[in-house]
Each structure stands twice: as structure tokens, then as C-alpha cells.
Amino acid sequence: MKSLFLAIIFTVFAVFFTHARELTSLSESHKFKQFGLVWGLMKYHHPLVSKGKYNWSEAFVKNVEKLERIKTQEALNLFLLNFINSIKPSKIKISNDFDGLFTKNYDYDWISKFPATSELYKKLNALKLNTNISDYYVSIGTLSIIPTFENEKGLEKFDVSIKSHRLLTLFSFWNAIQYFDVNKYLMDTDWEDTLDTLIPKFLICESELKYERLKAELVRALDDSHALYLNQKLLDSLFKYKPSFATNLVNDTLVVVATFDQNAEDYNKIKLGDKIVKIEGKSINRTILENLSPYISASNYSYLKRFSNWILRGQSDSLKITIARNDSLFSKCLPRYKDLPNTNQKVLSRDAPKKKWQFIEDDIGYINLRSISKQEIKTAFSSFTQTKGIIIDLRKTPSNLLLNELTRYLYPKRKKFIRVLGPISNRPSLAKHVKSPLRLISDPFKTGHKNRNFYRNKVILLVNNNTMSQSEYIGMAIQGSPNCLTVGKTTAGAVMNIAAFTLPDATQVNFTSLGAFYPDDTSAQRKGLKIDHYVNETTSNFLRDQYVLKGIELIKMK
């Protein structure tokens, strides 16, 4: 009986101590995550670190190497506390004032996972609320309000085979976005979840190509059309071989619009106007999602479809496609090339306006903003005074257009057409709606002039997924005119200027620096411009410009 009692006691203690070890033991990923979060908090919140008084990238590398011997949470907590205390104490200025501030990106929940009574928690919480912050690692200009990271110059002798170097890439970029991307709240995947997914991958990745793929995966998680990152090595590994023809995507079909080889129609069996309905047995939309979405950051699916030609590229010198021609459906295996031949290019002719401005009917004007000059805009509006409506084409990026040169003819008076959200230099992860930077400078978020003779009839704005960034900004201004209707498809959803961040390996990544809202507070980031009438393009009506035809129809409607 005594033996049985002792056995039970032994079992209970064994289970208890095993459970205790499980509670305090650390996974490698979790250990590095906690350090990377504390390191990032100090970089952007600590009074001295934010002054650039320490080489913070080297501090990361050295401490990651020391972390190898940390095995329990208790040991890690002490390590993190000592790490914070290794920096000379400096004055902390606490602020709990959030009045009028944008708080959707304010996320410090990870701090609450440390014991609330511990010295570590108290120091982290004080740093979170500190506003005594300098601008060495990130500065925000008075005029541009765009965050700049000019002292991010890369790590000397960066080596992708070194674990601490790879993790530095991950945490440098992750923390910059965590604290200074005002559009972070719009991501499909929570930004901390992205970190959890990528830490294990960065830990075991030692080849340069795998590392580049992980960087693309990291940037793609922004869901930001400005944040395209694909270096040449990665491009070559994914899209090395190309077909000798180009296509436009219409719904779930690729229409062949150009060929680049005089023999293409002979031995490739491809003709202008052919409709490609499957690639390697898969639908076009499925192929786009599988082949492109893992690597291309896109605010929305409409923007991702801009890269539809890329799904015809690949790592082999041939591909199998299914073609619809007339009433026939057949499959062909076609060659692909490293270098595209360009001996006898043929282009599918489409019926669309060709001039910078013109009458497309006796009482309907058309203006293409791509390369029109100030004088040409003036002449166009002078000529269109008696028209029933004007179609303004913004499907290609204007090269030299100043906004007020256009809106002076569209607005009866000056007014605000956009609200802009910007970061705050000493309040990381918070943001505010920006007012005119200086009183002496005209408010850039207003446009138009007092003009009794403004154009009073219908204005039709044409947009599509090529309408991006500056074009979307211009589009929002045109939409602010009294009689504007917008026709087309979802735009790229990346309205404002870009911010550039240099990674430790010296490569550069961009992201949309500011948030864009209509005056009624509707967000334009990711959603794109408001559309009044969506264009229904089909392969049967593809040769005629359905955008322009819809514009004409709307102008003629009473």
C-alpha cells in the first residue's frame, strides 16, 4: 500500500514539473518574436535610441546570437529587461491623449502578455506612451507629411546565410510598417499574424532565392498596389520564359492583341483575336490567383489582373493553352522564349479615340489626359462650350498635367475634394487627418477656382485598373465637380504618394505613405475610386471601346 501511495505521489509531481516546464519553455520562433517586438518598440519609442545614438541594427544582430542560449520565458523576460536597461536612462514624457487622432492602427496588445506587475511590463508600457521621440530613424516633413527613412542604409556585409541578418530584414520592415503605415488596418491578414507566419520561414531559409521569395511574401502581405517587390533573380525563377504574343484580360478570358514574331501565326498557331480560356487546364482567374497573388502586392483583385500577361510566362520553354476561335475550342502546346522575338509585330486594331482631344460626336467632346498640355486643355474647353457633355479619359497616367489647369474649367468655386490621413512623428502607430501644411501655401487638398462660366453639362470620367496613384488623386478631384459621373472598373486603390524603406540587404521597398478619403469619409485606399457605372466588356464587344460608348450613352440620356 505504501508503495502504491509513493508511486501516486511521484506521478503527480512528475506531471506537475513536466507541466511547469511546458509553461516556461519557449519555441524558437516565439523567442525571436518577443525580442523583435521589444527591439522595434525601442527603435521608434525610446528617447535615446530614436536619436540614433546606438547602432540599432548591430544591437539586433548581437542580441539574436545571445538569444540562442535562452530556453525559458522567465530567462527571456530577464534578458529583455536587461536589454532595455542596457540603454542609458532618459526622460520619458507620457501622453494618454488620443482626442482627434486616428487609432485603428494602435496595437500594443503584445505588451499585456507580460506579467502586469513586472518591471519589464512597466518599462514597455511607459515606452508605449512616450512622446519624447526623435526623428533619426523616421522623419515626417512639414510640407510633404510623407514618412522618410533616410538613415536606413542597409547592414554592412549583409549575408543571407546568417540567421540574425535574415531576421533583421523581417523585423526592420515589420516594425516600420507597424508604426508608420497609416493604411495597416486595411490589410486582409492581421500584421502580427503575418509575423507569426514568416518567422519560422526566415529562420530556416538559407538560399538567396528562397530569401527573395520570402521578402516578396512579406511585402505582398501589405495588400498595397504601391508595394510591388520582385527582383531580377526572383523574376527569372518564376517568369523566365515568355510567349511571342501579348494579351488583354476580358473577364475570364485572355484575348490575343499582339504578336511579336513574323512566324507566330504559322508555327505557334496563334492569331490576333484568339481567346485563351485555360492555361495548363486551369481557368484564367484561378491561374492569376495561384501564380501571381503569392508574390504581387495588390490593393484589390482588379489591380492584380493588370499582370494577367505574366501567367503566360513560366520556368519552362513551353506551355499548354486552350483556345476558343470562332465556334471551335482546341488545345495547343506553344513555345516560350527567354528573349522575345520582335521581327514583325502585329497589333489588333481597336476602335477608340486617337487624339488628345476631339469631338466624338457633334455635341460630345473627348479629352485624353495622358499627354495633353495646358494650352490644349484651354482650347478643348473653349471648343466644347456648346456640347451636351465631355468624356475625360483617365485610363492612362497623365505625364505633365497640373490639376488646377483642368479643374478651373470644371468647378464653380474652390473646394476640398479629398481628406488625407498622415502619420505623427512623435506618436508612432497613431495618425491624424492633415490640414494645409502652411498658411502661406495653398491647400493642396482643395482645387478649382471661382468661375461663373464653369462647364455645366455632363462630365464622364473614364477609369480602370491602370488608374493608379497620382491618376486616382486627379480622378478624385474631377469627381468633385458638380456634374461628374464615373464610368469604368475598379482602380488600383493606391491613391497617395509612396514612402521608401531600405532593407538591411540594401534593397528598397515602397508602400503607400498616406491615407486617402473622400470628403464624406469614404476610404479610397484599396477600394479605389467610386464608380457610378461599371463597364461590361465581353470578348464579343472587345474591339469597340465600351468605356467611351457607355459615356456617350449617359450623356445622351435625359
Short mmCIF file of C-alpha atoms in Angstrom, two decimals, residues 21-519:
data_model
loop_
_atom_site.label_atom_id
_atom_site.label_comp_id
_atom_site.label_asym_id
_atom_site.label_seq_id
_atom_site.Cartn_x
_atom_site.Cartn_y
_atom_site.Cartn_z
CA ARG A 21 8.47 23.09 -17.87
CA GLU A 22 5.93 23.28 -20.71
CA LEU A 23 4.59 26.57 -19.37
CA THR A 24 8.00 28.20 -19.24
CA SER A 25 9.70 26.62 -22.25
CA LEU A 26 9.94 28.63 -25.47
CA SER A 27 9.66 27.84 -29.11
CA GLU A 28 12.45 29.38 -31.15
CA SER A 29 10.00 31.46 -33.17
CA HIS A 30 8.26 32.87 -30.11
CA LYS A 31 11.57 33.79 -28.51
CA PHE A 32 12.75 35.80 -31.52
CA LYS A 33 9.33 37.36 -31.94
CA GLN A 34 9.31 38.81 -28.43
CA PHE A 35 12.79 40.21 -28.84
CA GLY A 36 11.97 41.69 -32.25
CA LEU A 37 8.88 43.41 -30.84
CA VAL A 38 10.83 44.94 -27.95
CA TRP A 39 13.68 45.96 -30.29
CA GLY A 40 11.19 47.69 -32.62
CA LEU A 41 9.39 49.44 -29.77
CA MET A 42 12.68 50.87 -28.54
CA LYS A 43 13.77 51.90 -32.04
CA TYR A 44 10.75 54.14 -32.57
CA HIS A 45 9.76 54.99 -28.94
CA HIS A 46 12.93 55.28 -26.86
CA PRO A 47 14.24 58.86 -26.39
CA LEU A 48 17.90 57.96 -26.99
CA VAL A 49 17.56 55.08 -29.46
CA SER A 50 15.28 57.21 -31.65
CA LYS A 51 18.07 59.82 -31.76
CA GLY A 52 20.36 57.35 -33.48
CA LYS A 53 22.75 57.25 -30.53
CA TYR A 54 23.16 53.49 -30.95
CA ASN A 55 23.77 51.25 -33.94
CA TRP A 56 20.43 49.56 -33.59
CA SER A 57 20.89 47.05 -36.41
CA GLU A 58 24.12 45.80 -34.86
CA ALA A 59 22.37 45.62 -31.48
CA PHE A 60 19.76 43.36 -33.07
CA VAL A 61 22.35 41.03 -34.63
CA LYS A 62 24.42 40.70 -31.44
CA ASN A 63 21.43 40.02 -29.22
CA VAL A 64 19.85 37.50 -31.57
CA GLU A 65 23.07 35.49 -31.27
CA LYS A 66 22.87 35.72 -27.44
CA LEU A 67 19.25 34.54 -27.55
CA GLU A 68 20.37 31.10 -28.69
CA ARG A 69 21.03 30.06 -25.09
CA ILE A 70 17.70 31.35 -23.73
CA LYS A 71 15.36 28.41 -23.12
CA THR A 72 12.55 29.59 -20.82
CA GLN A 73 10.13 32.52 -20.68
CA GLU A 74 11.49 33.59 -17.31
CA ALA A 75 15.01 33.77 -18.71
CA LEU A 76 13.73 35.66 -21.75
CA ASN A 77 11.90 38.19 -19.59
CA LEU A 78 15.10 38.88 -17.69
CA PHE A 79 17.04 39.10 -20.95
CA LEU A 80 14.58 41.63 -22.36
CA LEU A 81 14.65 43.70 -19.19
CA ASN A 82 18.45 43.77 -19.24
CA PHE A 83 18.33 44.72 -22.92
CA ILE A 84 16.14 47.73 -22.13
CA ASN A 85 18.30 48.67 -19.14
CA SER A 86 21.46 48.48 -21.25
CA ILE A 87 20.42 51.80 -22.80
CA LYS A 88 21.15 54.90 -20.76
CA PRO A 89 18.01 56.13 -18.97
CA SER A 90 16.41 59.18 -20.50
CA LYS A 91 13.40 61.39 -19.79
CA ILE A 92 10.09 59.76 -20.68
CA LYS A 93 7.18 62.07 -21.49
CA ILE A 94 3.88 60.23 -21.07
CA SER A 95 0.75 61.10 -23.06
CA ASN A 96 -2.63 59.38 -22.96
CA ASP A 97 -4.28 62.00 -25.15
CA PHE A 98 -5.96 60.42 -28.18
CA ASP A 99 -8.50 63.17 -28.91
CA GLY A 100 -8.89 63.75 -32.65
CA LEU A 101 -6.40 61.03 -33.52
CA PHE A 102 -6.87 58.02 -35.82
CA THR A 103 -6.43 54.94 -33.61
CA LYS A 104 -7.24 51.97 -35.85
CA ASN A 105 -3.53 51.10 -36.15
CA TYR A 106 -2.82 51.45 -32.44
CA ASP A 107 -1.84 47.93 -31.43
CA TYR A 108 0.32 47.12 -28.42
CA ASP A 109 -1.59 44.09 -27.18
CA TRP A 110 1.60 42.05 -27.11
CA ILE A 111 2.84 44.07 -24.11
CA SER A 112 -0.11 42.87 -21.99
CA LYS A 113 1.16 39.28 -22.34
CA PHE A 114 3.98 40.07 -19.91
CA PRO A 115 3.17 39.98 -16.16
CA ALA A 116 1.44 43.28 -15.36
CA THR A 117 3.29 43.69 -12.04
CA SER A 118 6.73 43.08 -13.52
CA GLU A 119 9.35 45.76 -14.09
CA LEU A 120 9.55 44.65 -17.73
CA TYR A 121 5.86 45.37 -18.32
CA LYS A 122 6.11 48.78 -16.65
CA LYS A 123 9.05 49.82 -18.81
CA LEU A 124 7.41 48.62 -22.03
CA ASN A 125 4.16 50.37 -21.17
CA ALA A 126 5.98 53.62 -20.40
CA LEU A 127 7.78 53.46 -23.76
CA LYS A 128 4.45 52.84 -25.49
CA LEU A 129 3.08 56.12 -24.10
CA ASN A 130 6.29 58.13 -24.51
CA THR A 131 6.18 61.19 -26.78
CA ASN A 132 9.77 62.32 -26.18
CA ILE A 133 10.83 60.80 -29.50
CA SER A 134 13.42 61.96 -32.04
CA ASP A 135 13.44 61.54 -35.81
CA TYR A 136 16.67 59.71 -36.67
CA TYR A 137 15.00 56.54 -37.96
CA VAL A 138 11.90 58.16 -39.39
CA SER A 139 11.10 61.79 -40.10
CA ILE A 140 7.90 63.42 -41.27
CA GLY A 141 8.20 66.64 -43.23
CA THR A 142 6.14 69.74 -42.55
CA LEU A 143 5.21 70.10 -46.21
CA SER A 144 5.18 66.58 -47.62
CA ILE A 145 3.94 64.74 -44.45
CA ILE A 146 5.40 61.59 -46.04
CA PRO A 147 7.46 59.43 -43.64
CA THR A 148 11.08 59.16 -44.76
CA PHE A 149 13.57 56.58 -43.54
CA GLU A 150 16.76 58.19 -44.85
CA ASN A 151 19.04 56.67 -42.19
CA GLU A 152 18.07 53.13 -43.14
CA LYS A 153 21.11 52.42 -45.27
CA GLY A 154 21.43 48.66 -45.05
CA LEU A 155 23.63 46.40 -42.93
CA GLU A 156 27.33 46.35 -43.71
CA LYS A 157 28.38 42.95 -45.09
CA PHE A 158 24.86 41.57 -45.12
CA ASP A 159 24.92 37.79 -45.51
CA VAL A 160 21.71 35.92 -46.31
CA SER A 161 23.17 32.72 -44.80
CA ILE A 162 23.31 34.31 -41.33
CA LYS A 163 20.11 33.86 -39.33
CA SER A 164 20.35 37.16 -37.46
CA HIS A 165 20.73 39.05 -40.76
CA ARG A 166 17.62 37.46 -42.23
CA LEU A 167 15.62 38.15 -39.08
CA LEU A 168 16.84 41.75 -39.14
CA THR A 169 15.28 42.12 -42.60
CA LEU A 170 11.97 40.79 -41.32
CA PHE A 171 11.80 42.85 -38.12
CA SER A 172 13.18 46.08 -39.63
CA PHE A 173 10.44 46.20 -42.24
CA TRP A 174 7.74 44.77 -39.99
CA ASN A 175 8.28 47.42 -37.31
CA ALA A 176 8.45 50.27 -39.83
CA ILE A 177 5.03 49.23 -41.14
CA GLN A 178 3.70 48.53 -37.65
CA TYR A 179 4.34 52.10 -36.52
CA PHE A 180 4.19 54.25 -39.66
CA ASP A 181 1.90 52.69 -42.27
CA VAL A 182 -1.37 54.55 -41.77
CA ASN A 183 -3.17 52.02 -44.01
CA LYS A 184 -2.08 48.98 -41.96
CA TYR A 185 -5.61 48.46 -40.59
CA LEU A 186 -6.85 47.69 -44.12
CA MET A 187 -4.72 44.55 -44.60
CA ASP A 188 -6.58 41.28 -45.15
CA THR A 189 -4.32 39.48 -42.68
CA ASP A 190 -3.54 40.96 -39.27
CA TRP A 191 0.02 42.29 -39.43
CA GLU A 192 1.10 40.39 -36.31
CA ASP A 193 -0.26 37.16 -37.80
CA THR A 194 1.95 37.78 -40.83
CA LEU A 195 4.92 38.00 -38.48
CA ASP A 196 3.97 34.68 -36.86
CA THR A 197 3.77 33.05 -40.28
CA LEU A 198 7.09 34.36 -41.55
CA ILE A 199 9.43 34.00 -38.56
CA PRO A 200 9.75 30.19 -38.93
CA LYS A 201 10.36 30.58 -42.66
CA PHE A 202 13.06 33.24 -42.20
CA LEU A 203 14.73 31.04 -39.57
CA ILE A 204 15.30 28.09 -41.89
CA CYS A 205 15.78 29.94 -45.19
CA GLU A 206 19.43 29.95 -46.24
CA SER A 207 19.41 30.20 -50.04
CA GLU A 208 19.27 33.59 -51.70
CA LEU A 209 16.35 32.62 -53.93
CA LYS A 210 14.22 31.38 -51.00
CA TYR A 211 15.10 34.57 -49.13
CA GLU A 212 13.91 36.69 -52.07
CA ARG A 213 10.66 34.77 -52.20
CA LEU A 214 10.11 35.41 -48.51
CA LYS A 215 10.72 39.13 -48.98
CA ALA A 216 8.12 39.15 -51.74
CA GLU A 217 5.72 37.28 -49.43
CA LEU A 218 6.36 39.83 -46.67
CA VAL A 219 5.71 42.82 -48.94
CA ARG A 220 2.72 41.15 -50.60
CA ALA A 221 1.03 40.97 -47.19
CA LEU A 222 0.63 44.77 -47.26
CA ASP A 223 -2.20 44.45 -49.81
CA ASP A 224 -0.89 47.67 -51.33
CA SER A 225 -0.58 48.25 -55.09
CA HIS A 226 2.41 50.55 -54.49
CA ALA A 227 4.34 47.77 -52.74
CA LEU A 228 5.46 45.66 -55.69
CA TYR A 229 8.74 43.86 -54.90
CA LEU A 230 10.20 41.41 -57.39
CA ASN A 231 13.96 41.49 -58.01
CA GLN A 232 15.52 40.08 -61.16
CA LYS A 233 16.58 36.80 -59.55
CA LEU A 234 13.03 36.12 -58.41
CA LEU A 235 11.55 37.22 -61.73
CA ASP A 236 13.90 34.86 -63.60
CA SER A 237 12.97 31.96 -61.34
CA LEU A 238 9.24 32.48 -61.79
CA PHE A 239 8.74 34.09 -65.20
CA LYS A 240 11.89 33.36 -67.19
CA TYR A 241 10.24 32.20 -70.42
CA LYS A 242 7.70 34.29 -72.33
CA PRO A 243 5.36 33.59 -75.26
CA SER A 244 5.68 35.53 -78.52
CA PHE A 245 2.31 37.25 -78.14
CA ALA A 246 0.53 39.61 -75.75
CA THR A 247 -3.00 39.54 -74.39
CA ASN A 248 -5.64 41.65 -72.68
CA LEU A 249 -7.81 40.16 -69.98
CA VAL A 250 -11.58 40.33 -70.57
CA ASN A 251 -13.46 38.78 -67.67
CA ASP A 252 -12.06 35.22 -67.51
CA THR A 253 -10.53 35.21 -71.00
CA LEU A 254 -7.23 36.39 -72.44
CA VAL A 255 -7.65 37.98 -75.87
CA VAL A 256 -4.55 37.94 -78.10
CA VAL A 257 -3.91 41.60 -79.02
CA ALA A 258 -0.33 41.47 -80.37
CA THR A 259 2.20 39.05 -81.83
CA PHE A 260 5.95 39.66 -81.89
CA ASP A 261 7.23 37.11 -84.41
CA GLN A 262 6.67 37.00 -88.18
CA ASN A 263 6.26 33.22 -87.93
CA ALA A 264 3.99 33.25 -84.88
CA GLU A 265 0.78 32.58 -86.77
CA ASP A 266 2.46 29.78 -88.72
CA TYR A 267 4.04 27.56 -86.14
CA ASN A 268 2.51 28.82 -82.88
CA LYS A 269 -1.00 28.54 -84.29
CA ILE A 270 -1.91 31.80 -82.58
CA LYS A 271 -3.91 34.52 -84.30
CA LEU A 272 -4.83 38.06 -83.34
CA GLY A 273 -8.21 37.97 -81.61
CA ASP A 274 -7.84 34.38 -80.36
CA LYS A 275 -9.36 33.80 -76.94
CA ILE A 276 -7.32 31.85 -74.38
CA VAL A 277 -9.72 30.29 -71.90
CA LYS A 278 -7.44 27.91 -69.99
CA ILE A 279 -3.75 27.60 -69.12
CA GLU A 280 -2.48 24.13 -68.24
CA GLY A 281 -6.10 23.08 -67.81
CA LYS A 282 -6.96 25.80 -65.27
CA SER A 283 -9.22 28.83 -65.67
CA ILE A 284 -7.58 32.22 -66.16
CA ASN A 285 -8.82 33.65 -62.84
CA ARG A 286 -7.65 30.60 -60.91
CA THR A 287 -4.24 30.80 -62.58
CA ILE A 288 -3.94 34.50 -61.67
CA LEU A 289 -4.69 33.75 -58.02
CA GLU A 290 -2.33 30.77 -57.83
CA ASN A 291 0.58 32.15 -59.86
CA LEU A 292 0.54 35.85 -59.03
CA SER A 293 -1.13 36.56 -55.69
CA PRO A 294 1.63 34.89 -53.59
CA TYR A 295 4.20 37.37 -54.94
CA ILE A 296 2.44 40.55 -56.05
CA SER A 297 1.09 43.01 -53.52
CA ALA A 298 -2.24 44.35 -54.74
CA SER A 299 -4.79 46.59 -53.08
CA ASN A 300 -7.54 44.69 -54.88
CA TYR A 301 -8.08 41.93 -57.42
CA SER A 302 -8.69 44.44 -60.20
CA TYR A 303 -5.09 45.69 -59.88
CA LEU A 304 -3.71 42.14 -59.73
CA LYS A 305 -5.35 41.49 -63.11
CA ARG A 306 -3.07 44.14 -64.63
CA PHE A 307 -0.39 41.42 -64.53
CA SER A 308 -2.52 38.85 -66.35
CA ASN A 309 0.05 38.59 -69.15
CA TRP A 310 2.50 37.18 -66.62
CA ILE A 311 0.52 33.96 -66.21
CA LEU A 312 1.62 33.05 -69.75
CA ARG A 313 5.22 33.14 -68.53
CA GLY A 314 6.97 30.43 -66.58
CA GLN A 315 10.02 28.32 -65.85
CA SER A 316 9.73 26.02 -68.87
CA ASP A 317 10.12 26.72 -72.58
CA SER A 318 6.54 25.71 -73.43
CA LEU A 319 3.00 25.90 -72.11
CA LYS A 320 -0.34 24.31 -72.89
CA ILE A 321 -3.27 26.62 -73.55
CA THR A 322 -6.89 26.12 -74.58
CA ILE A 323 -8.02 28.45 -77.37
CA ALA A 324 -11.51 29.49 -78.47
CA ARG A 325 -11.67 30.61 -82.13
CA ASN A 326 -14.95 31.14 -83.94
CA ASP A 327 -17.02 28.18 -82.79
CA SER A 328 -14.06 25.89 -82.14
CA LEU A 329 -12.25 25.03 -78.92
CA PHE A 330 -8.84 23.37 -79.08
CA SER A 331 -5.63 22.99 -77.06
CA LYS A 332 -2.07 23.69 -78.19
CA CYS A 333 1.36 23.38 -76.65
CA LEU A 334 3.22 26.59 -77.53
CA PRO A 335 6.89 27.54 -77.24
CA ARG A 336 8.17 30.23 -74.85
CA TYR A 337 11.38 32.24 -75.13
CA LYS A 338 13.96 33.85 -72.87
CA ASP A 339 14.13 36.80 -75.25
CA LEU A 340 11.04 37.78 -77.19
CA PRO A 341 11.43 37.98 -80.96
CA ASN A 342 10.34 41.31 -82.38
CA THR A 343 10.78 40.92 -86.11
CA ASN A 344 7.27 41.67 -87.32
CA GLN A 345 4.96 42.94 -84.61
CA LYS A 346 1.25 42.82 -85.35
CA VAL A 347 -1.35 44.57 -83.19
CA LEU A 348 -5.08 44.04 -83.03
CA SER A 349 -6.87 47.18 -84.20
CA ARG A 350 -9.47 48.58 -81.81
CA ASP A 351 -11.99 51.33 -82.40
CA ALA A 352 -11.06 54.04 -79.85
CA PRO A 353 -10.38 57.81 -79.89
CA LYS A 354 -6.83 58.55 -81.00
CA LYS A 355 -6.39 62.30 -80.35
CA LYS A 356 -5.63 64.27 -77.19
CA TRP A 357 -8.98 66.00 -77.60
CA GLN A 358 -11.68 65.74 -80.24
CA PHE A 359 -15.38 65.71 -80.97
CA ILE A 360 -16.50 62.09 -80.97
CA GLU A 361 -19.99 63.23 -81.95
CA ASP A 362 -21.23 66.68 -82.93
CA ASP A 363 -22.29 67.52 -79.40
CA ILE A 364 -19.93 65.34 -77.33
CA GLY A 365 -16.31 66.18 -76.54
CA TYR A 366 -13.48 63.85 -75.58
CA ILE A 367 -10.26 64.64 -73.68
CA ASN A 368 -7.42 62.16 -73.09
CA LEU A 369 -5.36 63.31 -70.11
CA ARG A 370 -2.30 61.17 -70.86
CA SER A 371 -0.18 63.84 -72.56
CA ILE A 372 -2.42 66.86 -73.04
CA SER A 373 -0.89 70.30 -72.39
CA LYS A 374 -2.25 73.31 -70.53
CA GLN A 375 -2.90 75.14 -73.80
CA GLU A 376 -4.63 72.11 -75.34
CA ILE A 377 -6.95 71.84 -72.31
CA LYS A 378 -7.85 75.51 -72.69
CA THR A 379 -8.53 75.09 -76.42
CA ALA A 380 -10.60 71.94 -75.81
CA PHE A 381 -12.89 73.56 -73.24
CA SER A 382 -13.27 76.66 -75.43
CA SER A 383 -14.38 74.38 -78.26
CA PHE A 384 -16.72 72.30 -76.09
CA THR A 385 -18.83 75.13 -74.65
CA GLN A 386 -21.93 74.10 -76.61
CA THR A 387 -21.62 70.34 -76.12
CA LYS A 388 -24.02 68.19 -74.12
CA GLY A 389 -21.17 66.51 -72.32
CA ILE A 390 -17.45 65.81 -72.16
CA ILE A 391 -15.74 62.45 -71.71
CA ILE A 392 -12.47 62.72 -69.76
CA ASP A 393 -10.23 59.68 -70.19
CA LEU A 394 -8.02 58.84 -67.18
CA ARG A 395 -7.17 55.25 -68.09
CA LYS A 396 -3.51 56.14 -68.65
CA THR A 397 -1.29 58.14 -66.30
CA PRO A 398 -1.02 61.87 -67.20
CA SER A 399 2.57 62.82 -67.91
CA ASN A 400 2.51 66.59 -67.38
CA LEU A 401 -0.91 67.59 -66.09
CA LEU A 402 -1.23 70.14 -63.27
CA LEU A 403 -4.53 69.53 -61.51
CA ASN A 404 -5.73 73.13 -61.35
CA GLU A 405 -5.22 73.53 -65.11
CA LEU A 406 -8.13 71.13 -65.55
CA THR A 407 -10.41 71.77 -62.58
CA ARG A 408 -10.55 75.52 -63.21
CA TYR A 409 -12.98 74.67 -66.02
CA LEU A 410 -14.98 72.12 -64.01
CA TYR A 411 -15.59 73.85 -60.65
CA PRO A 412 -17.77 76.90 -59.89
CA LYS A 413 -15.61 77.62 -56.83
CA ARG A 414 -12.64 76.26 -54.95
CA LYS A 415 -13.44 73.39 -52.60
CA LYS A 416 -11.97 70.39 -50.79
CA PHE A 417 -12.07 67.13 -52.76
CA ILE A 418 -10.02 64.80 -50.53
CA ARG A 419 -9.21 64.15 -46.88
CA VAL A 420 -5.70 62.88 -46.18
CA LEU A 421 -4.53 60.76 -43.25
CA GLY A 422 -0.89 61.11 -42.21
CA PRO A 423 1.43 59.71 -39.51
CA ILE A 424 2.59 61.68 -36.47
CA SER A 425 6.34 61.94 -35.83
CA ASN A 426 6.25 61.52 -32.04
CA ARG A 427 3.16 59.29 -31.83
CA PRO A 428 4.06 56.04 -33.64
CA SER A 429 1.07 53.96 -34.81
CA LEU A 430 -1.26 56.95 -34.45
CA ALA A 431 -2.33 59.23 -37.29
CA LYS A 432 -4.35 62.35 -37.96
CA HIS A 433 -6.21 63.98 -40.82
CA VAL A 434 -3.85 66.51 -42.32
CA LYS A 435 -4.64 70.18 -42.82
CA SER A 436 -2.85 72.55 -45.17
CA PRO A 437 0.85 72.32 -44.18
CA LEU A 438 1.47 76.07 -44.02
CA ARG A 439 -0.86 79.05 -44.09
CA LEU A 440 1.22 80.69 -46.81
CA ILE A 441 0.74 77.72 -49.14
CA SER A 442 -2.47 76.99 -51.00
CA ASP A 443 -4.26 73.98 -49.54
CA PRO A 444 -3.24 71.03 -51.79
CA PHE A 445 -6.43 69.18 -50.87
CA LYS A 446 -8.65 71.82 -52.46
CA THR A 447 -8.95 72.58 -56.14
CA GLY A 448 -10.90 74.73 -58.59
CA HIS A 449 -11.45 78.48 -58.92
CA LYS A 450 -14.37 80.82 -58.58
CA ASN A 451 -15.71 80.59 -62.10
CA ARG A 452 -19.24 81.55 -63.18
CA ASN A 453 -18.53 80.11 -66.62
CA PHE A 454 -17.51 76.62 -65.49
CA TYR A 455 -18.62 73.69 -67.65
CA ARG A 456 -22.21 72.96 -66.53
CA ASN A 457 -23.13 69.91 -68.60
CA LYS A 458 -22.33 66.24 -68.01
CA VAL A 459 -18.75 65.21 -67.32
CA ILE A 460 -17.99 61.50 -67.77
CA LEU A 461 -14.77 60.27 -66.14
CA LEU A 462 -13.29 57.03 -67.56
CA VAL A 463 -11.15 54.89 -65.22
CA ASN A 464 -9.86 51.32 -64.99
CA ASN A 465 -7.19 49.34 -63.13
CA ASN A 466 -4.45 51.36 -64.84
CA THR A 467 -5.79 54.40 -62.98
CA MET A 468 -3.41 54.48 -60.02
CA SER A 469 -1.71 56.75 -57.51
CA GLN A 470 -1.47 60.26 -58.99
CA SER A 471 -4.19 59.33 -61.51
CA GLU A 472 -6.54 58.34 -58.69
CA TYR A 473 -5.77 61.62 -56.90
CA ILE A 474 -6.62 63.54 -60.09
CA GLY A 475 -9.71 61.36 -60.50
CA MET A 476 -10.97 62.25 -57.03
CA ALA A 477 -10.59 65.93 -57.92
CA ILE A 478 -12.54 65.52 -61.19
CA GLN A 479 -15.24 63.61 -59.31
CA GLY A 480 -15.67 66.64 -57.05
CA SER A 481 -17.05 68.68 -59.97
CA PRO A 482 -20.84 69.21 -59.85
CA ASN A 483 -21.91 67.06 -62.82
CA CYS A 484 -19.42 64.18 -62.90
CA LEU A 485 -20.27 60.51 -63.40
CA THR A 486 -17.51 57.90 -63.22
CA VAL A 487 -17.51 55.03 -65.70
CA GLY A 488 -15.23 52.00 -65.75
CA LYS A 489 -13.74 49.40 -63.46
CA THR A 490 -12.17 49.31 -60.02
CA THR A 491 -9.00 51.39 -59.90
CA ALA A 492 -5.68 50.34 -58.31
CA GLY A 493 -6.58 51.52 -54.80
CA ALA A 494 -3.27 53.25 -54.02
CA VAL A 495 -4.08 56.93 -54.12
CA MET A 496 -1.35 58.89 -52.36
CA ASN A 497 2.44 59.23 -52.54
CA ILE A 498 4.83 56.40 -51.76
CA ALA A 499 7.26 56.02 -48.88
CA ALA A 500 10.50 54.12 -49.49
CA PHE A 501 12.21 51.86 -46.93
CA THR A 502 15.70 50.43 -47.39
CA LEU A 503 16.05 46.89 -46.06
CA PRO A 504 19.21 45.64 -44.29
CA ASP A 505 20.28 43.96 -47.55
CA ALA A 506 20.19 47.44 -49.21
CA THR A 507 17.17 46.70 -51.41
CA GLN A 508 14.28 49.17 -51.34
CA VAL A 509 10.60 48.56 -50.71
CA ASN A 510 7.77 51.06 -51.25
CA PHE A 511 4.37 51.44 -49.65
CA THR A 512 1.54 53.98 -49.80
CA SER A 513 2.54 56.67 -47.33
CA LEU A 514 -0.80 58.35 -46.60
CA GLY A 515 -4.48 57.52 -46.36
CA ALA A 516 -7.00 58.95 -48.84
CA PHE A 517 -10.67 59.63 -48.09
CA TYR A 518 -13.47 61.38 -49.90
CA PRO A 519 -14.93 64.41 -48.07
#
